[in-house]
Amino acid sequence: MQRERGAALTPDQRWAWLLVAAVCGGLGWIVATREQPMAPPAAATIVAPPLVDVAAQTLDGAAVRLGDQRGQVILLNLWATWCPPCRAEMPLIQAAYGQYRDAGFTVLAVSQGEEAATVAAYVREAGLTFPVWLDAAGAAGRAYQVRALPASIFIGRDGTVRAVYRGPLSRSVIDGTVVPLLAEPGGS
Amino acid sequence: MFPLLELGPLNLATGGLTLLVAAYWWSRRFERRAAHPAAADAAIAALVAAALGGRLAFGLTQWSLYGADPALFLALRLAELWWPAAYGAALAAIALVARWRGVAPAVLLDAAALALPWPQALASLGLLLSGDAPGQPTGLPWAVPMLGAARHPLGIYLALSAAALAVGLARLARRQPPPGRLAAAATLGQGLLLLLWEPLNAASLTTVAGVRVVQLAGLGFIIGALLALRPATRPAAGS
């Protein structure tokens, strides 16, 4: 009797079951494949060597050095305006900068091999408020062995390199890296 | 990665050019398959709606940047489009033009859906060329070196999936289904594509608890398509 009932599903009932299965299966798949918020990213490769000091220029032409920023948690982001993933991660970096700046976090976005006018126009257009530097000769890229953009180097308050990510950052990666570094005691 | 064509003072990203070629190719295929004078208007409306809808959604998802400078909504950045919104806006535009021109919307929507997958496959390869939608790092033998790591070639996965969708839709079209079924089946396929491949996108936009926004849109497409594919209720006997 039960088999007869099972076999007698109408097209409408079959469709309803299919809909329920699609919703449940879809939601299950979404939850199973969600990004793990604080998972250590696979691209982290360098652990705690000292910061390599590099010289650069501000967009106004002033000479600056990475070492002068020691004492803060630094996201050293090597990028270029022509690089789509670099542009794609900028809003996330800007949002993180706005959130953690007052806690001692800064971003140094060092453009690789580009002219000031090109970079300044993009910075204006994108509304970026963190420091953007120029590295016309690509010295920072060589110092940190970066061969593809974007690359992001996180530096702790003690002036050591704590994580290096190659490729675009996600917000959870930024948060998951910056928050523990901000919680550390300040370096000398 | 990011190959550029240098034409005088212009540096053109090949990914963006591929997208433009794919859009033109789709419009030609759509007009040929629809074989209706309204198709030309619908194609233009769909492309404009896709560009506006895709950019509007992208800007809203990147509000910290776009909110600070609303002029970005009109900036010439081909890669900054959100595909689910672009697809939905294009379907809506085609339906509106069809109604305006007195054509059954399902006729134009079916033709548009049937025309899409091959150009979509081309545009997906463009994503790989331009470095957009980079895959997650992997040790699989077919990984491609990209952005400093061996990664899933997500653009190729998307292109192959679009090609499979094209073959499936062509087979369905040969069976001459009722109007609207092709568009619904295509939307179902698009939803599956978004749902299945997005976890391999290293630049995935996430929301609460790490849930990927594109997957939610994909599930929305699937549910919408299944609602459209609901079997017609038969009239009661004797009525």
PDB file of N, CA and C in Angstrom, chain B residues 109-168:
ATOM      1  N   LEU B 109      13.610  35.403 -24.416  1.00  0.00           N
ATOM      2  CA  LEU B 109      14.450  34.903 -23.319  1.00  0.00           C
ATOM      3  C   LEU B 109      15.079  33.551 -23.684  1.00  0.00           C
ATOM      4  N   ASP B 110      14.314  32.700 -24.351  1.00  0.00           N
ATOM      5  CA  ASP B 110      14.867  31.399 -24.761  1.00  0.00           C
ATOM      6  C   ASP B 110      16.026  31.595 -25.731  1.00  0.00           C
ATOM      7  N   ALA B 111      15.831  32.491 -26.705  1.00  0.00           N
ATOM      8  CA  ALA B 111      16.898  32.726 -27.688  1.00  0.00           C
ATOM      9  C   ALA B 111      18.137  33.310 -27.011  1.00  0.00           C
ATOM     10  N   ALA B 112      17.910  34.218 -26.075  1.00  0.00           N
ATOM     11  CA  ALA B 112      19.045  34.843 -25.382  1.00  0.00           C
ATOM     12  C   ALA B 112      19.807  33.811 -24.553  1.00  0.00           C
ATOM     13  N   ALA B 113      19.044  32.942 -23.885  1.00  0.00           N
ATOM     14  CA  ALA B 113      19.678  31.929 -23.036  1.00  0.00           C
ATOM     15  C   ALA B 113      20.472  30.938 -23.875  1.00  0.00           C
ATOM     16  N   LEU B 114      19.910  30.561 -25.017  1.00  0.00           N
ATOM     17  CA  LEU B 114      20.591  29.601 -25.887  1.00  0.00           C
ATOM     18  C   LEU B 114      21.865  30.206 -26.485  1.00  0.00           C
ATOM     19  N   ALA B 115      21.856  31.517 -26.677  1.00  0.00           N
ATOM     20  CA  ALA B 115      23.005  32.183 -27.309  1.00  0.00           C
ATOM     21  C   ALA B 115      24.148  32.422 -26.336  1.00  0.00           C
ATOM     22  N   LEU B 116      23.873  32.355 -25.044  1.00  0.00           N
ATOM     23  CA  LEU B 116      24.855  32.840 -24.062  1.00  0.00           C
ATOM     24  C   LEU B 116      26.059  31.934 -23.776  1.00  0.00           C
ATOM     25  N   PRO B 117      25.900  30.606 -23.593  1.00  0.00           N
ATOM     26  CA  PRO B 117      26.999  29.841 -22.994  1.00  0.00           C
ATOM     27  C   PRO B 117      28.328  29.892 -23.737  1.00  0.00           C
ATOM     28  N   TRP B 118      28.344  29.831 -25.072  1.00  0.00           N
ATOM     29  CA  TRP B 118      29.647  29.848 -25.765  1.00  0.00           C
ATOM     30  C   TRP B 118      30.368  31.177 -25.584  1.00  0.00           C
ATOM     31  N   PRO B 119      29.687  32.332 -25.780  1.00  0.00           N
ATOM     32  CA  PRO B 119      30.368  33.599 -25.459  1.00  0.00           C
ATOM     33  C   PRO B 119      30.781  33.671 -23.981  1.00  0.00           C
ATOM     34  N   GLN B 120      29.977  33.078 -23.116  1.00  0.00           N
ATOM     35  CA  GLN B 120      30.329  33.064 -21.690  1.00  0.00           C
ATOM     36  C   GLN B 120      31.614  32.270 -21.463  1.00  0.00           C
ATOM     37  N   ALA B 121      31.768  31.178 -22.220  1.00  0.00           N
ATOM     38  CA  ALA B 121      33.006  30.387 -22.110  1.00  0.00           C
ATOM     39  C   ALA B 121      34.212  31.225 -22.522  1.00  0.00           C
ATOM     40  N   LEU B 122      34.039  32.010 -23.585  1.00  0.00           N
ATOM     41  CA  LEU B 122      35.137  32.877 -24.037  1.00  0.00           C
ATOM     42  C   LEU B 122      35.465  33.917 -22.955  1.00  0.00           C
ATOM     43  N   ALA B 123      34.422  34.528 -22.400  1.00  0.00           N
ATOM     44  CA  ALA B 123      34.655  35.544 -21.365  1.00  0.00           C
ATOM     45  C   ALA B 123      35.325  34.929 -20.131  1.00  0.00           C
ATOM     46  N   SER B 124      34.997  33.684 -19.831  1.00  0.00           N
ATOM     47  CA  SER B 124      35.614  33.013 -18.685  1.00  0.00           C
ATOM     48  C   SER B 124      37.108  32.820 -18.897  1.00  0.00           C
ATOM     49  N   LEU B 125      37.493  32.498 -20.126  1.00  0.00           N
ATOM     50  CA  LEU B 125      38.927  32.395 -20.421  1.00  0.00           C
ATOM     51  C   LEU B 125      39.583  33.766 -20.280  1.00  0.00           C
ATOM     52  N   GLY B 126      38.833  34.819 -20.624  1.00  0.00           N
ATOM     53  CA  GLY B 126      39.349  36.172 -20.441  1.00  0.00           C
ATOM     54  C   GLY B 126      39.629  36.466 -18.983  1.00  0.00           C
ATOM     55  N   LEU B 127      38.800  35.929 -18.088  1.00  0.00           N
ATOM     56  CA  LEU B 127      39.035  36.103 -16.648  1.00  0.00           C
ATOM     57  C   LEU B 127      40.401  35.531 -16.265  1.00  0.00           C
ATOM     58  N   LEU B 128      40.713  34.383 -16.861  1.00  0.00           N
ATOM     59  CA  LEU B 128      42.006  33.757 -16.568  1.00  0.00           C
ATOM     60  C   LEU B 128      43.152  34.626 -17.086  1.00  0.00           C
ATOM     61  N   LEU B 129      42.957  35.163 -18.306  1.00  0.00           N
ATOM     62  CA  LEU B 129      44.005  36.004 -18.903  1.00  0.00           C
ATOM     63  C   LEU B 129      44.252  37.257 -18.078  1.00  0.00           C
ATOM     64  N   SER B 130      43.173  37.865 -17.582  1.00  0.00           N
ATOM     65  CA  SER B 130      43.311  39.153 -16.911  1.00  0.00           C
ATOM     66  C   SER B 130      43.693  39.005 -15.444  1.00  0.00           C
ATOM     67  N   GLY B 131      43.659  37.776 -14.939  1.00  0.00           N
ATOM     68  CA  GLY B 131      44.009  37.584 -13.531  1.00  0.00           C
ATOM     69  C   GLY B 131      42.846  37.854 -12.598  1.00  0.00           C
ATOM     70  N   ASP B 132      41.647  38.074 -13.142  1.00  0.00           N
ATOM     71  CA  ASP B 132      40.469  38.226 -12.282  1.00  0.00           C
ATOM     72  C   ASP B 132      39.996  36.840 -11.867  1.00  0.00           C
ATOM     73  N   ALA B 133      39.272  36.783 -10.769  1.00  0.00           N
ATOM     74  CA  ALA B 133      38.772  35.509 -10.243  1.00  0.00           C
ATOM     75  C   ALA B 133      39.883  34.476 -10.145  1.00  0.00           C
ATOM     76  N   PRO B 134      40.980  34.765  -9.448  1.00  0.00           N
ATOM     77  CA  PRO B 134      42.039  33.771  -9.296  1.00  0.00           C
ATOM     78  C   PRO B 134      41.557  32.590  -8.458  1.00  0.00           C
ATOM     79  N   GLY B 135      42.019  31.393  -8.805  1.00  0.00           N
ATOM     80  CA  GLY B 135      41.593  30.205  -8.065  1.00  0.00           C
ATOM     81  C   GLY B 135      42.330  30.071  -6.738  1.00  0.00           C
ATOM     82  N   GLN B 136      41.830  29.174  -5.920  1.00  0.00           N
ATOM     83  CA  GLN B 136      42.505  28.888  -4.654  1.00  0.00           C
ATOM     84  C   GLN B 136      43.810  28.131  -4.932  1.00  0.00           C
ATOM     85  N   PRO B 137      44.803  28.287  -4.067  1.00  0.00           N
ATOM     86  CA  PRO B 137      46.033  27.508  -4.239  1.00  0.00           C
ATOM     87  C   PRO B 137      45.744  26.005  -4.180  1.00  0.00           C
ATOM     88  N   THR B 138      46.464  25.254  -4.991  1.00  0.00           N
ATOM     89  CA  THR B 138      46.257  23.808  -5.026  1.00  0.00           C
ATOM     90  C   THR B 138      47.537  23.102  -5.467  1.00  0.00           C
ATOM     91  N   GLY B 139      47.652  21.843  -5.102  1.00  0.00           N
ATOM     92  CA  GLY B 139      48.785  21.040  -5.550  1.00  0.00           C
ATOM     93  C   GLY B 139      48.424  20.123  -6.702  1.00  0.00           C
ATOM     94  N   LEU B 140      47.241  20.290  -7.281  1.00  0.00           N
ATOM     95  CA  LEU B 140      46.815  19.414  -8.379  1.00  0.00           C
ATOM     96  C   LEU B 140      47.712  19.617  -9.606  1.00  0.00           C
ATOM     97  N   PRO B 141      47.906  18.552 -10.395  1.00  0.00           N
ATOM     98  CA  PRO B 141      48.861  18.660 -11.504  1.00  0.00           C
ATOM     99  C   PRO B 141      48.482  19.688 -12.563  1.00  0.00           C
ATOM    100  N   TRP B 142      47.202  20.020 -12.683  1.00  0.00           N
ATOM    101  CA  TRP B 142      46.809  20.987 -13.718  1.00  0.00           C
ATOM    102  C   TRP B 142      46.729  22.421 -13.173  1.00  0.00           C
ATOM    103  N   ALA B 143      47.283  22.647 -11.987  1.00  0.00           N
ATOM    104  CA  ALA B 143      47.296  24.008 -11.441  1.00  0.00           C
ATOM    105  C   ALA B 143      48.118  24.927 -12.349  1.00  0.00           C
ATOM    106  N   VAL B 144      47.727  26.196 -12.370  1.00  0.00           N
ATOM    107  CA  VAL B 144      48.477  27.164 -13.180  1.00  0.00           C
ATOM    108  C   VAL B 144      49.223  28.114 -12.243  1.00  0.00           C
ATOM    109  N   PRO B 145      50.468  28.476 -12.591  1.00  0.00           N
ATOM    110  CA  PRO B 145      51.176  29.462 -11.775  1.00  0.00           C
ATOM    111  C   PRO B 145      50.538  30.830 -11.965  1.00  0.00           C
ATOM    112  N   MET B 146      50.116  31.416 -10.871  1.00  0.00           N
ATOM    113  CA  MET B 146      49.358  32.669 -10.970  1.00  0.00           C
ATOM    114  C   MET B 146      49.453  33.380  -9.641  1.00  0.00           C
ATOM    115  N   LEU B 147      49.812  34.641  -9.661  1.00  0.00           N
ATOM    116  CA  LEU B 147      49.859  35.451  -8.445  1.00  0.00           C
ATOM    117  C   LEU B 147      50.724  34.776  -7.387  1.00  0.00           C
ATOM    118  N   GLY B 148      51.833  34.241  -7.804  1.00  0.00           N
ATOM    119  CA  GLY B 148      52.805  33.726  -6.855  1.00  0.00           C
ATOM    120  C   GLY B 148      52.493  32.370  -6.269  1.00  0.00           C
ATOM    121  N   ALA B 149      51.500  31.669  -6.795  1.00  0.00           N
ATOM    122  CA  ALA B 149      51.175  30.341  -6.267  1.00  0.00           C
ATOM    123  C   ALA B 149      50.621  29.478  -7.393  1.00  0.00           C
ATOM    124  N   ALA B 150      50.657  28.165  -7.186  1.00  0.00           N
ATOM    125  CA  ALA B 150      49.999  27.251  -8.125  1.00  0.00           C
ATOM    126  C   ALA B 150      48.524  27.223  -7.753  1.00  0.00           C
ATOM    127  N   ARG B 151      47.682  27.600  -8.689  1.00  0.00           N
ATOM    128  CA  ARG B 151      46.265  27.785  -8.353  1.00  0.00           C
ATOM    129  C   ARG B 151      45.357  26.996  -9.290  1.00  0.00           C
ATOM    130  N   HIS B 152      44.127  26.764  -8.802  1.00  0.00           N
ATOM    131  CA  HIS B 152      43.098  26.189  -9.673  1.00  0.00           C
ATOM    132  C   HIS B 152      42.878  27.132 -10.852  1.00  0.00           C
ATOM    133  N   PRO B 153      42.867  26.609 -12.088  1.00  0.00           N
ATOM    134  CA  PRO B 153      42.555  27.470 -13.235  1.00  0.00           C
ATOM    135  C   PRO B 153      41.044  27.703 -13.316  1.00  0.00           C
ATOM    136  N   LEU B 154      40.548  28.560 -12.443  1.00  0.00           N
ATOM    137  CA  LEU B 154      39.100  28.738 -12.309  1.00  0.00           C
ATOM    138  C   LEU B 154      38.458  29.176 -13.628  1.00  0.00           C
ATOM    139  N   GLY B 155      39.168  30.037 -14.378  1.00  0.00           N
ATOM    140  CA  GLY B 155      38.624  30.480 -15.668  1.00  0.00           C
ATOM    141  C   GLY B 155      38.375  29.304 -16.600  1.00  0.00           C
ATOM    142  N   ILE B 156      39.267  28.324 -16.567  1.00  0.00           N
ATOM    143  CA  ILE B 156      39.085  27.143 -17.431  1.00  0.00           C
ATOM    144  C   ILE B 156      37.918  26.295 -16.929  1.00  0.00           C
ATOM    145  N   TYR B 157      37.808  26.135 -15.616  1.00  0.00           N
ATOM    146  CA  TYR B 157      36.664  25.377 -15.077  1.00  0.00           C
ATOM    147  C   TYR B 157      35.340  26.029 -15.508  1.00  0.00           C
ATOM    148  N   LEU B 158      35.309  27.371 -15.387  1.00  0.00           N
ATOM    149  CA  LEU B 158      34.069  28.079 -15.745  1.00  0.00           C
ATOM    150  C   LEU B 158      33.793  27.955 -17.242  1.00  0.00           C
ATOM    151  N   ALA B 159      34.871  28.027 -18.044  1.00  0.00           N
ATOM    152  CA  ALA B 159      34.685  27.918 -19.497  1.00  0.00           C
ATOM    153  C   ALA B 159      34.173  26.525 -19.872  1.00  0.00           C
ATOM    154  N   LEU B 160      34.742  25.490 -19.263  1.00  0.00           N
ATOM    155  CA  LEU B 160      34.295  24.123 -19.570  1.00  0.00           C
ATOM    156  C   LEU B 160      32.850  23.913 -19.125  1.00  0.00           C
ATOM    157  N   SER B 161      32.502  24.488 -17.967  1.00  0.00           N
ATOM    158  CA  SER B 161      31.119  24.357 -17.489  1.00  0.00           C
ATOM    159  C   SER B 161      30.158  25.065 -18.429  1.00  0.00           C
ATOM    160  N   ALA B 162      30.563  26.243 -18.902  1.00  0.00           N
ATOM    161  CA  ALA B 162      29.707  26.978 -19.840  1.00  0.00           C
ATOM    162  C   ALA B 162      29.563  26.189 -21.135  1.00  0.00           C
ATOM    163  N   ALA B 163      30.642  25.538 -21.564  1.00  0.00           N
ATOM    164  CA  ALA B 163      30.568  24.722 -22.779  1.00  0.00           C
ATOM    165  C   ALA B 163      29.609  23.548 -22.571  1.00  0.00           C
ATOM    166  N   ALA B 164      29.680  22.921 -21.403  1.00  0.00           N
ATOM    167  CA  ALA B 164      28.753  21.817 -21.102  1.00  0.00           C
ATOM    168  C   ALA B 164      27.312  22.315 -21.090  1.00  0.00           C
ATOM    169  N   LEU B 165      27.116  23.504 -20.542  1.00  0.00           N
ATOM    170  CA  LEU B 165      25.772  24.098 -20.516  1.00  0.00           C
ATOM    171  C   LEU B 165      25.294  24.345 -21.948  1.00  0.00           C
ATOM    172  N   ALA B 166      26.210  24.805 -22.805  1.00  0.00           N
ATOM    173  CA  ALA B 166      25.845  25.058 -24.205  1.00  0.00           C
ATOM    174  C   ALA B 166      25.373  23.781 -24.876  1.00  0.00           C
ATOM    175  N   VAL B 167      26.103  22.690 -24.642  1.00  0.00           N
ATOM    176  CA  VAL B 167      25.740  21.408 -25.265  1.00  0.00           C
ATOM    177  C   VAL B 167      24.388  20.929 -24.729  1.00  0.00           C
ATOM    178  N   GLY B 168      24.209  21.043 -23.407  1.00  0.00           N
ATOM    179  CA  GLY B 168      22.945  20.614 -22.796  1.00  0.00           C
ATOM    180  C   GLY B 168      21.757  21.414 -23.308  1.00  0.00           C
TER     181      GLY B 168
END
